[in-house]
Amino acid sequence: MANLNIQHAKENTFDAIVIGSGMSGGWAAKELTEKGLKTLVLERGRAVDHLKDYPTTNLKPWEFEHRGTIPADIQKENPVVSRCYAFREDAQHFFVKDTEHPYVQDKPFDWIRGYQTGGKSLLWARQVQRWSDFDFEGPARDGFAVDWPIRYQDLAPWYSHVEKFVGVSGNRDGLPNLPDGEFLPAMELSAVEQYFKGFVAENYPGRDIIIGRCAHITGNAEYYAKQGRALCQHRVLCQRGCPFGGYFSSNSATLPWAMKTGNLTMQNNAVVHSILYDETKGRAKGVLVIDALTKETTEYYADLIFLNASALNTNLVLLNSTSSRFPNGLGNDNGLLGKYVAFHNYRAGVSAEYEGLQEYTTQGKRPNGGYIPRFRNVLRQETDFLRGYAAGFSGNRAILTDHSDVGENLENSLLNPQWGPWRVGSHMMGETIPKEASYVALDPHEKDAWGMPLLRVSVDYDQNDEAMIKDYIEQVSEMFDAAGFKNIRTRDDKRAPGLDIHEMGGVRMGHDPKTSLLNKWNQLHACQNVYVTDGACMTSTSTQNPSLTYMALAARAVDHAVKQG
Ligand SMILES: Cc1cc2nc3c(=O)[nH]c(=O)nc-3n(C[C@H](O)[C@H](O)[C@H](O)COP(=O)(O)OP(=O)(O)OC[C@H]3O[C@@H](n4cnc5c(N)ncnc54)[C@H](O)[C@@H]3O)c2cc1C
Ligand code: SF4
């Protein structure tokens, strides 16, 4: 029996374990395996293999039973995920349904999840921007949250490292608040976007309109062919999984790359229950896993553990990892685990029409949009709220073809499309302030089907967010009006936090173990062979889309872990 146990422990022992195979876990796996570590990736969802498991990728619109929409009964049963714009018939199989994985909303919170190989990297909108020191220094300057233990220079080489592999299309815009990266050729702004860019540059110093920086391959085809990926064809059906590997996902890029090293073991349907702590050694020794299908439990061992289960699930796993040394969750000496959760404020939008530029139209598709980098409170505090917002900005010309007739008249209408006015739209992407009162915790009674405690979420907007929404609406409406845009409409859709899908924090980085959970290398202060490199580690949220920063932090942390020996 003893021999059998030793054999079992040997078979289940790896150099490193990565929990979660999504955006950040994929990067941890790639870097660990490339550096020669035998690595086990534990993924709670089913296997989704690149190309093979994209069932809708080549379907025509009329081949969808519900013409692309989600039937009303499914929407009714799953109100949270149904509020996500990308939850459509062609990609619904990549989303977690509310009914499958319940959680407790102490305050309304739309938690959007993807439980499968690749996590949400299959579904994302692929916008990637670097942070600048205006972002990293924000908390220290404004006095909210705690000081980040790193600055832009710590991450800059890792941003480059990640961008080169991912493939990022963008312009070198030379903006101090949005550092340039390793870019492939940029996509183009439409005529009305170019007009607005020029107008804003002339009339609003310090404000810019740029083409989005997005994780699509637009050049250097030979390099990406080595990953089995090809140039983006602008199909704009990305959320189905791309048959060209034109956009970056863990499925198309990091995981196959890691597999090629021969050092990756990928285990699906493996729900990590908790991280096991060795009281004698004062280190984590492995993880306890529940088989999602059979509910059997197994232990796996490694001296190095990367936790990348996505921000809130990472909090859940740590809170659930109790021992005599850590009765309130692994690394939770200061009682702050699960607290200071923040998100991005996407509540507001402004749209309008433009009657000029009639000599131009748009042609083809573009899996990207324009971007307005943050311009409020960058160089100095100028408003009554802290921090600021970035914004999306896009403009297209609509076709207003008359479909009302039949026969020859309809044919003529279709063959001679009538172009309507330019339509422009913007949505805000505001930074929110991490607060102790915004937290996640384990429900003391309710458990899920695998015996894991349900997560309780208590996260909300505050007065700072309300003031920011007001300012965004005023500023963008004013710029639209000054540019000659008409029929300006504004909205505050009062959506719950979470629908931005950029939830962050709960295991924040910091200098001081009394006020933070992770050090500057993303190691738990109190259990240094556990690294957290997904959104849970974020000390503040900035306004930029966060995934590029998670990936860069993951690559940097692996480098550190391996150098430690
Ligand atoms: C529609 C949409 C649009 C988006 N657009 C953008 C964008 O433009 N730019 C941007 O930067 N970000 C965007 N995002 C957010 C982006 O997808 C996430 O930031 C990113 O995927 C987070 O990476 P992650 O590794 O933390 O989590 P995920 O990618 O979600 O991966 C986490 C993985 O961990 C697994 N897991 C969870 N719990 C356990 C457990 N207990 N045991 C084992 N495995 C577990 C999950 O199944 C999942 O596969 C978007 C997201 C969506 C859905
Ligand atoms: S737009 Fe590009 S990345 Fe998206 S599905 Fe089409 S080819 Fe693939």
XYZ file of C-alpha atoms and ligand atoms in Angstrom:
626
model
C 0.000 0.000 0.000
C 2.790 2.378 0.971
C 4.528 1.640 -2.337
C 1.319 2.314 -4.234
C 1.001 5.683 -2.496
C 4.569 6.607 -3.340
C 3.965 5.649 -6.981
C 0.731 7.699 -7.041
C 2.458 10.721 -5.532
C 5.294 10.404 -8.062
C 2.908 10.245 -11.005
C 1.021 13.262 -9.725
C 4.080 15.396 -9.085
C 5.139 18.131 -11.494
C 7.641 20.986 -11.460
C 4.810 23.491 -11.680
C 1.024 23.597 -11.589
C -1.019 26.282 -13.351
C -4.644 26.686 -12.242
C -6.761 27.888 -15.183
C -5.955 27.781 -18.913
C -7.376 31.176 -19.937
C -5.599 34.329 -20.996
C -3.131 34.543 -18.112
C -2.849 30.792 -17.375
C -1.969 30.156 -21.019
C 0.915 32.581 -20.689
C 2.145 31.034 -17.444
C 2.036 27.600 -19.129
C 3.909 28.782 -22.223
C 6.684 30.439 -20.251
C 7.084 27.615 -17.723
C 7.229 24.860 -20.341
C 9.597 26.834 -22.582
C 11.916 27.177 -19.612
C 11.905 23.398 -19.243
C 9.522 22.884 -16.316
C 7.203 19.881 -16.437
C 3.929 21.741 -16.033
C 0.405 20.573 -15.239
C -2.402 22.892 -16.321
C -5.616 22.234 -14.425
C -8.705 23.529 -16.184
C -12.164 23.126 -14.700
C -13.953 23.254 -18.067
C -14.075 20.956 -21.053
C -11.380 20.684 -23.718
C -11.654 23.153 -26.607
C -8.996 22.403 -29.199
C -8.078 25.080 -31.711
C -9.867 24.574 -35.076
C -11.421 21.246 -34.050
C -13.817 22.625 -31.443
C -15.190 25.749 -33.112
C -18.520 24.276 -34.265
C -20.026 27.521 -35.592
C -16.940 29.068 -37.152
C -17.972 28.523 -40.778
C -21.756 28.596 -40.455
C -23.761 30.962 -42.655
C -26.335 33.245 -40.980
C -29.234 31.110 -42.249
C -27.685 27.957 -40.815
C -28.393 29.085 -37.250
C -31.638 27.724 -35.892
C -32.480 31.034 -34.212
C -30.804 33.295 -36.796
C -28.077 34.184 -34.337
C -30.274 35.147 -31.398
C -30.742 33.485 -28.027
C -34.281 32.145 -27.505
C -36.405 33.960 -24.920
C -36.657 30.976 -22.537
C -32.842 30.670 -22.308
C -32.568 34.420 -21.747
C -35.167 34.265 -19.003
C -33.370 31.430 -17.222
C -29.973 33.143 -17.614
C -30.519 36.884 -17.153
C -26.924 37.698 -16.189
C -25.071 36.189 -19.134
C -27.878 37.299 -21.479
C -26.933 40.899 -20.743
C -23.484 40.340 -22.324
C -23.408 41.642 -25.901
C -21.335 38.669 -27.087
C -23.715 36.012 -25.735
C -25.235 35.132 -29.081
C -26.217 31.887 -30.734
C -22.867 31.544 -32.508
C -20.810 31.693 -29.285
C -23.221 30.696 -26.521
C -21.394 27.376 -25.992
C -18.329 29.290 -24.729
C -20.214 31.097 -21.950
C -21.137 29.863 -18.478
C -24.926 29.903 -18.059
C -26.225 31.408 -14.794
C -28.109 28.206 -14.022
C -24.979 26.015 -14.282
C -22.773 27.921 -11.843
C -24.732 30.015 -9.332
C -23.194 32.674 -7.100
C -24.672 35.033 -4.521
C -25.151 38.698 -5.406
C -25.213 40.657 -2.171
C -25.320 43.598 -4.560
C -26.151 43.215 -8.267
C -23.053 41.996 -10.108
C -23.050 40.503 -13.611
C -20.323 37.868 -13.505
C -19.468 36.776 -17.050
C -17.425 33.564 -17.251
C -16.029 31.076 -19.754
C -15.159 27.658 -18.327
C -13.222 25.731 -20.969
C -9.720 25.456 -22.350
C -8.799 29.045 -23.164
C -11.289 30.566 -20.719
C -12.488 33.950 -21.904
C -9.558 34.375 -24.310
C -11.834 32.860 -26.973
C -14.441 35.544 -26.390
C -12.615 38.754 -25.763
C -12.809 41.913 -27.891
C -8.995 41.836 -28.246
C -8.286 45.445 -27.317
C -4.838 45.736 -25.773
C -3.181 48.838 -24.358
C -0.134 49.239 -22.159
C -0.348 51.067 -18.871
C 1.830 54.132 -18.330
C 3.285 55.525 -15.133
C 0.262 57.822 -14.909
C -1.630 54.587 -14.168
C 0.911 52.832 -11.930
C 1.489 56.019 -9.928
C -2.223 56.817 -9.632
C -2.831 55.325 -6.189
C 0.253 56.947 -4.671
C -0.598 60.297 -6.227
C -4.310 60.370 -5.418
C -4.179 58.497 -2.131
C -6.611 55.717 -3.013
C -5.771 51.996 -2.649
C -2.067 51.319 -1.954
C 1.010 52.133 -3.985
C 1.820 49.685 -6.782
C 5.143 47.955 -6.033
C 6.100 48.211 -9.719
C 6.349 50.938 -12.339
C 6.123 51.010 -16.117
C 9.842 50.264 -16.558
C 9.427 46.993 -14.629
C 6.807 45.812 -17.077
C 7.887 47.445 -20.368
C 10.163 44.563 -21.531
C 7.434 42.074 -20.666
C 4.825 44.027 -22.591
C 7.193 43.800 -25.585
C 7.764 40.095 -25.026
C 4.016 39.405 -24.947
C 3.069 41.731 -27.813
C 5.560 40.144 -30.211
C 4.124 36.659 -29.639
C 0.463 37.725 -29.491
C 0.575 39.979 -32.557
C -0.764 43.472 -31.896
C -2.004 45.744 -34.644
C -1.633 49.457 -33.900
C 0.016 52.793 -34.594
C 2.952 54.284 -32.781
C 0.999 57.320 -31.618
C 3.704 58.740 -29.329
C 1.362 59.518 -26.434
C 2.830 59.851 -22.931
C -0.278 58.365 -21.286
C -0.445 55.351 -23.632
C 3.032 53.944 -24.334
C 3.645 52.517 -27.799
C 4.364 48.827 -28.215
C 5.661 46.279 -30.715
C 3.080 46.878 -33.378
C 2.044 45.151 -36.590
C 0.465 47.404 -39.252
C -2.480 49.385 -37.929
C -6.035 49.139 -39.184
C -7.527 52.299 -40.677
C -9.806 54.909 -39.203
C -12.965 55.519 -41.246
C -13.463 58.909 -42.915
C -15.603 60.305 -40.097
C -13.191 58.971 -37.456
C -10.319 60.678 -39.263
C -12.295 63.889 -39.445
C -13.048 63.770 -35.701
C -9.414 62.943 -34.925
C -8.269 66.054 -36.807
C -10.979 68.203 -35.231
C -10.127 67.111 -31.694
C -6.374 67.540 -32.246
C -6.973 71.139 -33.361
C -9.521 72.132 -30.768
C -8.856 70.056 -27.656
C -5.147 69.962 -26.814
C -4.188 66.831 -24.868
C -7.033 64.772 -26.335
C -6.494 62.181 -29.064
C -8.437 59.782 -31.240
C -6.445 56.730 -32.323
C -7.203 53.444 -34.024
C -7.610 50.646 -31.473
C -4.608 48.501 -30.638
C -5.897 44.998 -31.079
C -4.543 41.453 -30.835
C -4.896 40.608 -34.534
C -2.180 39.508 -36.942
C -1.829 42.131 -39.666
C 1.742 41.483 -40.758
C 4.908 39.432 -40.259
C 3.013 36.379 -41.512
C 6.090 34.145 -41.579
C 6.724 34.584 -37.866
C 3.117 33.736 -36.943
C 3.030 30.762 -39.321
C 5.382 29.095 -36.823
C 2.494 29.257 -34.349
C 0.122 27.866 -36.996
C -1.610 31.239 -37.244
C -2.327 33.375 -40.290
C -3.223 36.954 -41.164
C -6.600 38.220 -39.960
C -9.127 38.176 -42.807
C -11.492 40.731 -41.216
C -14.379 38.261 -41.011
C -15.427 39.790 -37.665
C -16.726 36.455 -36.407
C -13.975 36.173 -33.823
C -16.089 35.024 -30.856
C -16.780 31.763 -32.696
C -13.068 30.852 -32.608
C -11.010 31.873 -35.618
C -10.095 29.252 -38.246
C -7.062 31.376 -39.220
C -5.872 31.976 -35.681
C -6.075 35.628 -36.772
C -6.690 36.864 -33.250
C -4.852 35.785 -30.132
C -6.353 33.203 -27.809
C -4.754 30.682 -25.477
C -6.262 27.976 -27.687
C -4.611 29.205 -30.887
C -1.305 30.420 -29.504
C 0.112 29.858 -26.013
C -1.264 26.381 -25.244
C -0.288 24.698 -28.567
C 3.128 26.350 -28.210
C 3.488 24.978 -24.685
C 2.336 21.537 -25.874
C 5.072 21.503 -28.533
C 7.760 21.724 -25.852
C 6.751 18.251 -24.605
C 6.583 19.666 -21.071
C 2.846 20.357 -20.814
C 0.236 18.082 -19.288
C -3.221 19.495 -19.849
C -5.987 18.222 -17.602
C -9.567 19.282 -18.315
C -12.625 18.850 -16.079
C -10.305 19.452 -13.125
C -11.939 21.779 -10.595
C -9.288 23.044 -8.197
C -10.859 22.989 -4.766
C -7.923 24.423 -2.833
C -4.174 24.802 -2.578
C -2.585 22.422 -0.072
C -0.224 23.898 2.500
C 2.675 22.024 4.060
C 2.771 23.254 7.660
C 6.245 21.846 8.280
C 7.904 23.378 5.272
C 5.875 26.583 5.355
C 5.145 26.281 1.645
C 2.339 25.187 -0.639
C 2.796 21.593 -1.692
C 0.083 21.057 -4.292
C -3.619 21.254 -4.996
C -6.772 19.291 -4.296
C -8.799 18.681 -7.449
C -12.402 17.542 -7.909
C -13.144 15.757 -11.169
C -15.949 17.806 -12.740
C -17.581 14.678 -14.189
C -17.104 11.978 -11.533
C -16.609 14.280 -8.501
C -13.685 12.109 -7.390
C -10.896 13.991 -5.632
C -7.173 13.792 -6.417
C -4.128 15.589 -5.102
C -1.418 16.932 -7.403
C 1.913 18.181 -6.168
C 4.418 20.804 -7.283
C 6.835 23.188 -5.688
C 5.586 26.057 -7.810
C 1.951 27.048 -8.227
C 0.501 29.680 -10.556
C -3.074 30.705 -9.778
C -4.838 31.981 -12.913
C -8.474 31.003 -12.437
C -9.688 34.555 -13.387
C -9.974 37.341 -10.834
C -12.944 36.275 -8.731
C -12.362 32.524 -8.983
C -8.782 33.053 -7.866
C -10.143 34.784 -4.771
C -12.483 31.841 -4.265
C -9.699 29.230 -4.480
C -7.483 31.153 -2.024
C -10.328 31.766 0.436
C -11.130 28.063 0.243
C -7.496 27.046 0.913
C -7.562 26.871 4.688
C -5.057 25.258 7.073
C -4.078 25.743 10.705
C -1.511 28.302 9.587
C -4.056 30.085 7.364
C -7.542 29.574 8.844
C -8.994 32.445 6.772
C -7.542 31.529 3.388
C -4.050 31.054 2.007
C -1.814 34.059 2.553
C -4.585 35.941 4.339
C -2.685 37.156 7.400
C -4.088 40.672 7.192
C -7.742 39.757 6.572
C -7.749 41.661 3.273
C -8.117 38.669 0.941
C -11.220 39.237 -1.204
C -11.335 42.975 -0.469
C -10.614 46.009 -2.651
C -12.295 44.474 -5.683
C -12.818 46.971 -8.503
C -13.924 46.957 -12.134
C -14.394 49.241 -15.129
C -17.317 51.612 -15.389
C -18.930 51.084 -18.822
C -22.315 52.578 -17.998
C -22.448 55.558 -20.336
C -22.449 56.141 -24.074
C -23.000 58.950 -26.572
C -24.123 58.560 -30.180
C -24.862 60.973 -33.023
C -25.029 61.438 -36.782
C -22.916 63.432 -39.214
C -24.226 64.756 -42.481
C -20.861 65.726 -43.980
C -18.358 63.577 -45.881
C -21.065 62.346 -48.249
C -18.422 61.577 -50.851
C -17.027 58.784 -48.633
C -18.417 55.436 -47.535
C -17.060 52.508 -45.568
C -16.140 49.261 -47.250
C -15.557 45.808 -45.825
C -15.355 44.935 -42.165
C -12.978 45.869 -39.380
C -12.640 43.819 -36.191
C -11.585 46.925 -34.290
C -12.677 50.463 -33.431
C -11.295 53.859 -32.533
C -10.054 54.693 -29.047
C -9.911 57.896 -27.010
C -7.116 57.557 -24.426
C -7.798 58.966 -20.994
C -7.514 62.752 -20.956
C -8.959 63.692 -17.529
C -6.682 64.240 -14.487
C -3.602 62.976 -16.325
C -1.056 65.724 -15.690
C -2.963 67.389 -12.857
C -6.182 66.953 -10.878
C -8.734 69.035 -12.826
C -12.127 67.582 -11.869
C -14.086 66.852 -8.704
C -13.604 63.108 -9.197
C -10.462 60.997 -8.941
C -8.809 59.355 -11.936
C -10.468 59.291 -15.371
C -11.945 57.415 -18.283
C -10.926 56.248 -21.730
C -13.567 55.811 -24.399
C -14.298 53.842 -27.513
C -15.146 55.876 -30.605
C -16.342 54.498 -33.929
C -18.071 55.884 -36.994
C -19.653 54.039 -39.903
C -21.948 54.905 -42.716
C -25.172 52.960 -42.619
C -26.897 51.510 -45.662
C -30.573 52.456 -45.685
C -31.812 50.179 -48.429
C -35.569 49.838 -48.783
C -36.553 46.216 -48.139
C -40.280 46.820 -48.167
C -41.046 45.855 -51.759
C -40.792 42.546 -53.595
C -39.652 41.232 -57.002
C -37.854 43.543 -59.403
C -38.207 46.567 -57.127
C -36.556 44.726 -54.253
C -33.821 43.489 -56.574
C -33.193 47.045 -57.770
C -33.056 48.340 -54.186
C -30.565 45.669 -53.185
C -28.375 46.303 -56.221
C -28.415 50.062 -55.655
C -27.906 50.543 -51.918
C -28.760 53.948 -50.496
C -26.212 55.283 -48.060
C -27.546 56.982 -44.934
C -25.689 59.533 -42.799
C -22.542 58.717 -40.857
C -23.335 57.317 -37.435
C -20.853 57.825 -34.647
C -20.807 56.292 -31.199
C -18.710 56.260 -28.073
C -18.755 54.299 -24.822
C -16.938 55.140 -21.621
C -14.346 52.969 -19.894
C -13.944 54.484 -16.467
C -11.517 53.599 -13.698
C -13.195 52.697 -10.416
C -11.644 53.083 -6.988
C -10.863 49.855 -5.087
C -12.547 50.035 -1.656
C -12.481 47.763 1.358
C -16.297 47.715 1.205
C -16.178 46.137 -2.277
C -15.426 42.507 -1.585
C -16.023 38.851 -2.371
C -16.366 36.175 0.320
C -17.358 32.535 0.665
C -20.949 31.773 1.524
C -20.883 29.973 4.901
C -23.708 27.582 3.937
C -24.410 27.322 0.204
C -22.254 25.008 -1.921
C -22.159 24.275 -5.642
C -22.612 20.867 -7.270
C -18.933 20.056 -6.602
C -19.044 20.977 -2.936
C -17.261 24.305 -3.372
C -18.695 27.195 -1.324
C -20.625 29.702 -3.440
C -18.962 33.041 -3.921
C -20.788 36.066 -2.466
C -20.150 39.291 -4.385
C -20.650 42.710 -2.827
C -19.335 45.343 -5.230
C -20.889 48.676 -6.172
C -20.484 52.069 -7.796
C -19.851 55.153 -5.675
C -20.110 58.936 -5.948
C -16.810 59.092 -7.828
C -18.294 56.887 -10.560
C -21.446 59.003 -10.766
C -19.390 62.195 -11.156
C -17.251 60.526 -13.826
C -20.299 59.415 -15.817
C -21.653 62.964 -15.758
C -18.328 64.369 -16.936
C -17.921 61.778 -19.710
C -21.383 62.522 -21.064
C -20.795 66.292 -20.911
C -17.328 66.181 -22.483
C -18.095 63.776 -25.316
C -21.423 65.475 -26.103
C -19.640 68.815 -26.211
C -16.914 67.510 -28.548
C -19.551 65.885 -30.795
C -21.582 69.081 -30.906
C -18.542 71.232 -31.641
C -17.565 68.842 -34.463
C -20.951 69.374 -36.090
C -22.465 66.000 -35.203
C -26.257 66.097 -34.962
C -28.994 64.169 -33.123
C -26.736 63.630 -30.139
C -28.157 60.995 -27.808
C -26.702 60.080 -24.434
C -27.299 57.079 -22.220
C -26.526 55.829 -18.749
C -27.802 52.267 -18.852
C -27.279 51.818 -15.081
C -25.834 48.371 -15.700
C -24.576 46.443 -12.717
C -20.811 46.211 -12.165
C -19.268 43.171 -13.850
C -20.681 43.489 -17.350
C -17.462 45.315 -18.286
C -15.836 41.862 -17.751
C -12.775 43.572 -16.279
C -13.264 42.688 -12.604
C -9.997 42.976 -10.677
C -8.456 42.847 -7.207
C -9.007 41.001 -3.958
C -5.400 39.713 -3.887
C -3.684 42.990 -4.572
C 0.022 43.641 -5.020
C 1.826 46.052 -2.710
C 5.018 46.791 -0.794
C 3.659 46.025 2.632
C 2.364 42.600 3.798
C 0.128 44.450 6.268
C -1.865 46.089 3.465
C -1.427 43.793 0.465
C -1.363 40.078 -0.369
C 1.253 39.887 -3.133
C 4.750 41.286 -3.470
C 6.229 42.957 -6.537
C 6.834 39.567 -8.199
C 3.198 38.447 -7.721
C 4.153 35.977 -4.958
C 1.928 35.683 -1.917
C 3.867 37.565 0.780
C 3.151 34.740 3.209
C 3.550 31.726 0.896
C 6.089 32.546 -1.725
C 5.818 29.507 -3.983
C 2.301 30.601 -4.957
C 2.068 33.269 -7.682
C -1.154 35.065 -8.669
C -0.967 36.694 -12.096
C -4.550 37.229 -13.220
C -6.850 40.158 -12.514
C -6.967 39.314 -8.800
C -3.490 40.822 -8.376
C -4.447 44.280 -9.599
C -3.906 47.065 -7.073
C -5.896 49.552 -9.127
C -7.692 49.270 -12.457
C -6.577 52.139 -14.696
C -8.750 52.707 -17.768
C -6.947 50.414 -20.194
C -8.278 46.991 -21.144
C -6.518 44.770 -18.627
C -5.576 41.469 -20.306
C -2.265 42.617 -21.827
C -1.110 43.589 -18.337
C -2.148 40.197 -16.882
C -0.178 38.432 -19.623
C 2.916 40.603 -19.103
C 2.749 40.101 -15.318
C 2.441 36.327 -15.828
C 5.503 36.153 -18.089
C 7.518 38.345 -15.713
C 6.511 36.275 -12.689
C 7.510 32.995 -14.372
C 10.903 34.476 -15.191
C 11.316 35.425 -11.552
C 10.139 32.043 -10.257
C 12.503 30.118 -12.506
C 15.457 32.355 -11.602
C 14.734 31.639 -7.927
C 15.459 27.969 -8.709
C -17.062 39.588 -24.495
C -15.749 39.910 -23.830
C -14.970 40.961 -24.307
C -13.741 41.250 -23.702
N -12.930 42.197 -24.257
C -11.700 42.420 -23.762
C -10.796 43.320 -24.418
O -11.093 43.883 -25.469
N -9.582 43.520 -23.857
C -9.212 42.914 -22.705
O -8.096 43.173 -22.239
N -10.033 42.049 -22.076
C -11.261 41.783 -22.580
N -12.094 40.878 -21.969
C -11.670 40.297 -20.695
C -10.714 39.144 -20.882
O -11.341 38.094 -21.547
C -10.223 38.714 -19.509
O -9.556 39.811 -18.913
C -9.237 37.572 -19.559
O -9.724 36.462 -20.247
C -8.888 37.176 -18.133
O -7.899 36.195 -18.160
P -7.813 35.156 -16.967
O -6.705 34.250 -17.276
O -7.789 35.902 -15.699
O -9.237 34.421 -16.974
P -9.971 33.512 -18.053
O -9.500 33.827 -19.418
O -11.415 33.633 -17.770
O -9.470 32.053 -17.681
C -9.682 31.488 -16.409
C -9.750 29.968 -16.531
O -9.707 29.389 -15.237
C -10.633 28.312 -15.184
N -11.005 28.098 -13.777
C -11.764 28.873 -12.987
N -11.866 28.351 -11.749
C -11.145 27.210 -11.749
C -10.879 26.219 -10.772
N -11.359 26.304 -9.523
N -10.118 25.150 -11.133
C -9.624 25.031 -12.392
N -9.850 25.949 -13.350
C -10.595 27.039 -13.033
C -11.781 28.764 -16.063
O -12.553 27.674 -16.509
C -11.043 29.495 -17.188
O -10.748 28.637 -18.265
C -13.319 40.520 -22.555
C -14.092 39.453 -22.083
C -15.292 39.125 -22.728
C -16.083 37.944 -22.244
S -11.769 39.054 -37.940
Fe -9.799 38.119 -38.129
S -9.479 37.152 -36.184
Fe -11.654 37.589 -36.298
S -12.539 35.721 -37.109
Fe -12.051 37.036 -38.798
S -10.038 36.400 -39.513
Fe -10.361 35.613 -37.502
